[in-house]
């Protein structure tokens, strides 16, 4: 920027100096011509007033002007005449009036060397002052630019320190009402956003690593069971008893189903993370709850399941049925013997008589691969259920039962505007 400003000065100052000199020279020439013409007109007026020749010469005389009056008789008054040309500018006039001056020749001469000398002095002054102006301006620009652009140096240093791995530095401008101040403030805001995103990404990465490790741990058990059963079958050969073979085959089926369920749940969680595609429709929530209660009665006939209330909501019926199924399975796996479902215009309440959920872990049970000591699941059902409900714009939480009895109460809440009670 300094070099650019100096380059502009190197162009502007000479052009300005040449313009000033040209204007001065032209004005000086016009002034000299005006002076000579004015003196000649004054001489004509004095002649009409019948002023004596000698007095006329004295009255039109002026500094820098050579006056010569040649009468008709040949008599010369004033300065000796000079030949025009070179540095001499001359005006010749014939007087038209006066007893003694009629017909006389008036010569007004001026030496333009004085103008040339003044022009030369002006040129020298312009050169010296222009050079001094360029030098002073260059020094001022260097100092001023260093001071004015100091925030950019600080910004550069901070950016390099961040690139080197050092975090937390900020510019913190004293004034945010200037261009550089606003730039520095925006730079700090950008760093806040970037470091926040970096922390979020690191937390996500840590959670993902933990999730992958937990998933691998959970898969290890059914895979190990499959491997053990398969190897045992191979080692027993065709001579194994039918009961032993049936036992191992049942183990293979059970462990493969367990592994398949876990993989399906992991894929479901990945779809939730990527953003579920919901197919919304008017859903009879009571009908969904009755269907899931009937399913659980077939799987666990020793459980007691009651459904109360009715409502129609706007939701994805398949996804909402999946949420209810996960909640019922969670209650069964936790050891509940009695489950009560209450349907309402804003969602559903699933209460059980299981061991309940301690306050300190009520949020943690919705994390992935987290399950209670009495649960036989993989710890993905509640995470999937909450993810689906939140994709609808609602939420899934857990509290104690409102009636004071032992157990847990899961609140499935949907947005109020998507509900329409019957």
XYZ file of C-alpha atoms in Angstrom:
422
model
C 0.000 0.000 0.000
C 2.876 2.356 0.804
C 4.562 1.686 -2.534
C 1.276 2.186 -4.333
C 0.688 5.512 -2.606
C 4.245 6.659 -3.414
C 3.828 5.573 -7.041
C 0.634 7.625 -7.243
C 2.475 10.628 -5.796
C 5.304 10.198 -8.326
C 2.701 10.494 -11.072
C 0.423 13.122 -9.566
C 3.024 15.605 -8.309
C 4.960 15.985 -11.619
C 1.698 16.320 -13.541
C 0.486 18.906 -11.044
C 3.808 20.773 -11.212
C 3.794 20.866 -15.004
C 0.201 22.072 -14.975
C 1.010 24.831 -12.471
C 4.040 25.946 -14.499
C 2.075 25.967 -17.756
C -0.715 27.979 -16.153
C 1.828 30.404 -14.650
C 3.629 30.899 -17.977
C 0.378 31.468 -19.842
C -0.925 33.874 -17.212
C 2.374 35.786 -17.183
C 2.252 36.128 -20.975
C -1.327 37.391 -20.850
C -0.466 39.802 -18.042
C 2.464 41.232 -20.017
C 0.353 41.630 -23.132
C -2.386 43.282 -21.095
C 0.127 45.638 -19.508
C 1.599 46.744 -22.850
C -1.835 47.136 -24.442
C -3.126 49.079 -21.451
C -0.166 51.472 -21.552
C -0.726 52.039 -25.257
C -4.391 52.882 -24.626
C -3.371 55.208 -21.805
C -1.020 56.999 -24.194
C -3.884 57.525 -26.681
C -6.030 59.063 -23.926
C -3.219 61.348 -22.783
C -2.637 62.453 -26.384
C -6.338 63.354 -26.741
C -5.919 65.420 -23.602
C -3.106 67.327 -25.412
C -0.532 66.260 -22.796
C 2.978 67.330 -23.628
C 5.155 64.595 -25.138
C 7.653 64.506 -22.293
C 4.921 64.406 -19.684
C 3.171 61.653 -21.671
C 6.322 59.521 -21.667
C 6.746 59.929 -17.910
C 3.099 59.053 -17.175
C 3.040 55.812 -19.198
C 6.425 54.677 -17.945
C 6.295 51.575 -15.670
C 8.659 49.038 -14.173
C 9.845 46.579 -16.757
C 8.542 48.637 -19.699
C 10.813 50.619 -22.054
C 8.951 53.662 -23.498
C 10.124 55.362 -26.719
C 8.176 58.225 -28.356
C 9.243 59.361 -31.854
C 7.637 62.618 -32.895
C 6.835 63.545 -36.496
C 9.836 65.788 -36.469
C 12.025 62.797 -35.735
C 12.708 63.822 -32.182
C 12.954 60.835 -29.808
C 11.786 60.976 -26.220
C 12.235 58.354 -23.510
C 14.493 55.329 -23.801
C 16.379 54.569 -26.992
C 14.444 52.220 -29.219
C 15.336 48.516 -29.379
C 14.728 45.999 -32.078
C 11.871 43.522 -31.328
C 12.599 39.823 -31.303
C 14.426 37.382 -29.067
C 13.452 38.155 -25.507
C 11.920 41.563 -26.340
C 8.128 41.879 -26.585
C 7.177 45.197 -28.334
C 3.928 47.053 -29.007
C 3.930 49.857 -31.650
C 1.153 52.474 -31.721
C 0.584 55.728 -33.646
C -0.927 58.513 -31.572
C -4.069 59.992 -33.105
C -4.460 63.259 -31.186
C -2.541 66.152 -29.625
C -0.961 69.229 -31.158
C 2.569 67.879 -30.826
C 1.844 64.125 -30.531
C -0.478 63.612 -33.494
C 1.153 61.127 -35.849
C 3.912 60.314 -33.336
C 5.065 56.693 -32.988
C 4.977 55.084 -29.568
C 7.147 52.029 -28.913
C 6.500 49.998 -25.741
C 9.081 47.256 -25.156
C 9.330 44.629 -22.401
C 12.059 42.113 -21.767
C 10.545 38.617 -21.419
C 13.753 37.356 -19.850
C 12.247 38.323 -16.528
C 9.301 36.041 -17.196
C 11.625 33.218 -18.185
C 13.645 33.747 -15.021
C 10.472 33.676 -12.877
C 9.304 30.559 -14.671
C 12.654 28.880 -14.040
C 12.537 29.795 -10.356
C 8.982 28.429 -10.135
C 10.125 25.204 -11.789
C 12.950 24.811 -9.275
C 10.600 25.502 -6.382
C 8.136 22.938 -7.687
C 10.889 20.342 -8.116
C 12.293 20.859 -4.634
C 8.908 21.039 -2.942
C 7.668 18.010 -4.896
C 10.693 15.931 -3.949
C 10.368 17.019 -0.332
C 6.637 16.225 -0.409
C 7.309 12.757 -1.820
C 10.006 12.072 0.796
C 7.912 13.349 3.700
C 4.823 11.540 2.453
C 6.749 8.288 2.006
C 8.069 8.465 5.580
C 4.639 9.368 6.903
C 3.045 6.543 4.945
C 5.556 3.996 6.206
C 5.002 5.022 9.817
C 1.265 5.532 9.449
C 0.697 2.289 7.585
C 2.660 0.308 10.156
C 0.527 1.798 12.886
C -2.755 1.547 11.000
C -2.165 -2.001 9.756
C -0.844 -3.335 13.054
C -4.125 -5.263 13.588
C -3.483 -7.104 10.319
C -0.062 -8.152 11.578
C -1.703 -9.337 14.787
C -4.311 -11.185 12.735
C -1.597 -12.833 10.659
C 0.318 -13.894 13.750
C -2.821 -15.274 15.356
C -3.743 -17.200 12.220
C -0.254 -18.742 12.088
C -0.417 -19.680 15.757
C -3.788 -21.352 15.193
C -2.380 -23.185 12.169
C 0.445 -24.386 14.442
C -2.120 -25.906 16.814
C -2.390 -23.232 19.488
C -6.004 -22.402 20.320
C -7.755 -19.814 22.430
C -6.044 -16.636 21.161
C -8.197 -13.665 20.175
C -7.550 -10.195 18.715
C -10.011 -8.385 21.005
C -9.911 -4.991 19.214
C -10.189 -1.903 21.402
C -12.424 -0.213 18.829
C -14.951 -2.134 16.787
C -16.341 0.903 14.927
C -13.558 1.047 12.321
C -13.014 -1.105 9.247
C -10.100 -2.982 10.804
C -11.904 -3.144 14.137
C -14.938 -4.735 12.532
C -12.667 -7.115 10.636
C -10.879 -8.120 13.847
C -14.209 -8.599 15.667
C -15.507 -10.748 12.799
C -12.230 -12.714 12.900
C -12.738 -13.391 16.618
C -16.332 -14.487 15.978
C -15.125 -16.805 13.234
C -12.551 -18.324 15.608
C -15.246 -18.821 18.259
C -17.442 -20.618 15.730
C -14.574 -22.712 14.354
C -13.289 -23.744 17.764
C -16.840 -24.505 18.887
C -17.356 -26.648 15.799
C -13.992 -28.307 16.409
C -14.950 -29.125 20.006
C -18.297 -30.465 18.836
C -16.587 -32.562 16.168
C -14.131 -33.938 18.706
C -16.934 -34.802 21.106
C -18.821 -36.443 18.244
C -15.699 -38.320 17.253
C -15.156 -39.467 20.839
C -18.778 -40.570 21.086
C -18.489 -42.352 17.754
C -15.348 -44.163 18.866
C -17.040 -45.141 22.099
C -20.119 -46.206 20.191
C -18.122 -48.318 17.747
C -16.203 -49.906 20.619
C -19.420 -50.665 22.499
C -21.080 -51.997 19.344
C -18.101 -54.246 18.687
C -18.274 -55.423 22.290
C -21.990 -56.150 22.000
C -21.521 -57.993 18.705
C -18.653 -60.018 20.105
C -20.978 -62.041 22.350
C -23.396 -63.342 19.670
C -20.550 -63.812 17.191
C -18.584 -65.803 19.774
C -21.693 -67.867 20.466
C -22.154 -68.540 16.766
C -18.518 -69.504 16.381
C -18.580 -71.805 19.401
C -21.782 -73.532 18.323
C -20.556 -73.955 14.761
C -17.177 -75.356 15.826
C -18.844 -77.734 18.294
C -21.178 -79.006 15.580
C -18.239 -79.607 13.259
C -16.265 -81.431 15.963
C -19.195 -83.650 16.987
C -19.745 -84.784 13.410
C -22.566 -87.118 12.333
C -22.252 -89.260 15.463
C -23.644 -86.499 17.739
C -26.920 -87.182 19.466
C -30.042 -85.546 18.099
C -30.688 -83.648 21.301
C -27.170 -82.229 21.354
C -27.385 -81.194 17.712
C -30.783 -79.595 18.308
C -29.375 -77.674 21.276
C -26.479 -76.332 19.212
C -28.743 -75.460 16.283
C -31.073 -73.531 18.580
C -28.036 -71.696 19.931
C -26.989 -70.827 16.367
C -30.458 -69.482 15.572
C -30.702 -67.505 18.818
C -27.272 -65.928 18.530
C -27.658 -65.138 14.818
C -31.035 -63.510 15.542
C -29.453 -61.535 18.343
C -26.637 -60.360 16.078
C -29.084 -59.523 13.300
C -31.245 -57.484 15.678
C -28.236 -55.566 16.929
C -27.049 -54.801 13.382
C -30.560 -53.701 12.383
C -30.723 -51.375 15.389
C -27.309 -49.900 14.539
C -28.469 -49.252 10.980
C -31.649 -47.663 12.332
C -29.565 -45.304 14.488
C -27.442 -44.353 11.485
C -30.603 -43.481 9.552
C -31.800 -41.344 12.463
C -28.482 -39.514 12.511
C -28.715 -38.903 8.770
C -32.274 -37.561 9.102
C -35.377 -39.705 9.003
C -37.752 -39.459 6.062
C -41.155 -39.373 7.751
C -44.410 -40.221 5.967
C -46.922 -38.274 7.995
C -50.571 -39.172 8.132
C -53.544 -39.092 10.511
C -52.898 -41.981 12.901
C -55.270 -43.594 15.405
C -52.886 -43.749 18.359
C -55.197 -46.047 20.340
C -55.208 -48.543 17.469
C -51.380 -48.545 17.364
C -51.183 -49.051 21.137
C -53.694 -51.947 21.034
C -51.726 -53.622 18.224
C -48.433 -53.431 20.110
C -50.090 -54.620 23.326
C -51.485 -57.649 21.474
C -48.049 -58.413 20.046
C -46.443 -58.338 23.488
C -49.199 -60.576 24.948
C -48.294 -63.202 22.349
C -44.574 -62.936 23.101
C -44.948 -62.694 26.877
C -48.354 -64.081 27.920
C -47.434 -63.722 31.593
C -47.408 -59.924 31.299
C -50.471 -57.763 32.008
C -50.979 -54.913 29.514
C -53.763 -52.329 29.686
C -54.573 -49.576 27.176
C -56.713 -46.524 27.959
C -57.736 -43.351 26.153
C -57.982 -42.496 22.462
C -56.545 -39.850 20.141
C -55.711 -39.164 16.529
C -52.344 -37.594 15.817
C -50.338 -36.585 12.763
C -47.308 -38.874 12.589
C -45.556 -41.619 10.661
C -47.590 -44.706 11.677
C -44.781 -47.242 11.169
C -42.262 -45.159 13.103
C -44.705 -44.424 15.907
C -45.514 -48.141 16.176
C -41.773 -48.810 16.413
C -41.507 -46.369 19.327
C -44.360 -48.061 21.216
C -42.857 -51.506 20.528
C -39.476 -50.386 21.881
C -41.051 -48.952 25.022
C -43.006 -52.166 25.689
C -39.934 -54.324 25.006
C -37.893 -52.117 27.326
C -40.444 -52.571 30.127
C -40.513 -56.364 29.605
C -36.706 -56.624 29.526
C -36.490 -54.530 32.694
C -38.608 -57.117 34.512
C -42.007 -55.406 34.592
C -45.056 -57.643 34.977
C -47.745 -55.001 34.538
C -47.710 -52.314 31.851
C -50.293 -49.591 31.419
C -50.544 -47.426 28.250
C -52.500 -44.167 28.404
C -53.226 -42.516 25.039
C -53.894 -38.769 24.880
C -54.076 -35.948 22.345
C -50.418 -35.019 22.902
C -48.949 -38.526 22.847
C -48.864 -41.526 25.154
C -47.744 -42.550 28.645
C -46.243 -46.028 29.168
C -46.046 -46.918 32.888
C -44.748 -50.209 34.307
C -44.169 -51.828 37.682
C -40.526 -52.593 37.032
C -37.576 -51.482 39.154
C -37.892 -47.892 37.938
C -35.118 -45.559 36.750
C -32.967 -43.653 39.273
C -32.947 -39.878 38.801
C -29.217 -39.730 38.131
C -29.413 -42.060 35.108
C -32.723 -40.960 33.576
C -30.998 -39.093 30.774
C -28.219 -41.611 30.319
C -30.567 -44.521 29.551
C -31.431 -42.814 26.262
C -27.789 -42.971 25.191
C -26.684 -45.698 22.856
C -25.681 -49.111 24.176
C -26.702 -48.187 27.711
C -28.964 -50.593 29.614
C -29.749 -51.405 33.194
C -28.340 -54.382 35.072
C -31.672 -56.220 34.871
C -32.170 -55.566 31.133
C -31.290 -58.231 28.588
C -31.327 -55.897 25.576
C -28.460 -54.256 23.728
C -29.295 -50.768 24.975
C -30.406 -49.332 21.639
C -34.194 -49.426 21.877
C -34.650 -46.257 23.932
C -32.078 -44.352 21.866
C -33.948 -45.291 18.686
C -37.316 -44.421 20.242
C -36.184 -40.956 21.350
C -34.551 -40.308 17.962
C -37.813 -41.114 16.148
C -39.931 -38.991 18.489
C -37.579 -36.027 18.194
C -37.649 -36.377 14.417
C -41.412 -35.763 14.757
C -40.696 -32.600 16.755
C -41.577 -34.174 20.108
C -39.623 -35.755 22.954
C -39.366 -38.901 25.050
C -38.609 -38.656 28.783
C -38.890 -40.857 31.869
C -40.140 -40.124 35.404
C -41.500 -41.999 38.376
C -45.081 -43.202 38.231
C -47.580 -40.496 39.192
C -49.539 -42.849 41.509
C -46.544 -43.304 43.807
C -46.129 -47.010 43.055
C -42.852 -48.625 42.134
C -41.904 -48.444 38.472
C -41.138 -46.062 35.614
C -43.310 -43.830 33.436
C -42.177 -43.010 29.873
C -43.788 -39.873 28.413
C -44.094 -39.867 24.601
C -44.903 -36.253 23.757
C -45.815 -35.040 20.268
C -46.196 -31.399 19.162
C -49.576 -29.942 20.184
C -50.322 -28.638 16.695
C -50.051 -32.145 15.238
C -52.672 -33.634 17.513
C -56.425 -33.802 17.129
C -58.239 -35.521 20.011
C -61.315 -37.593 19.347
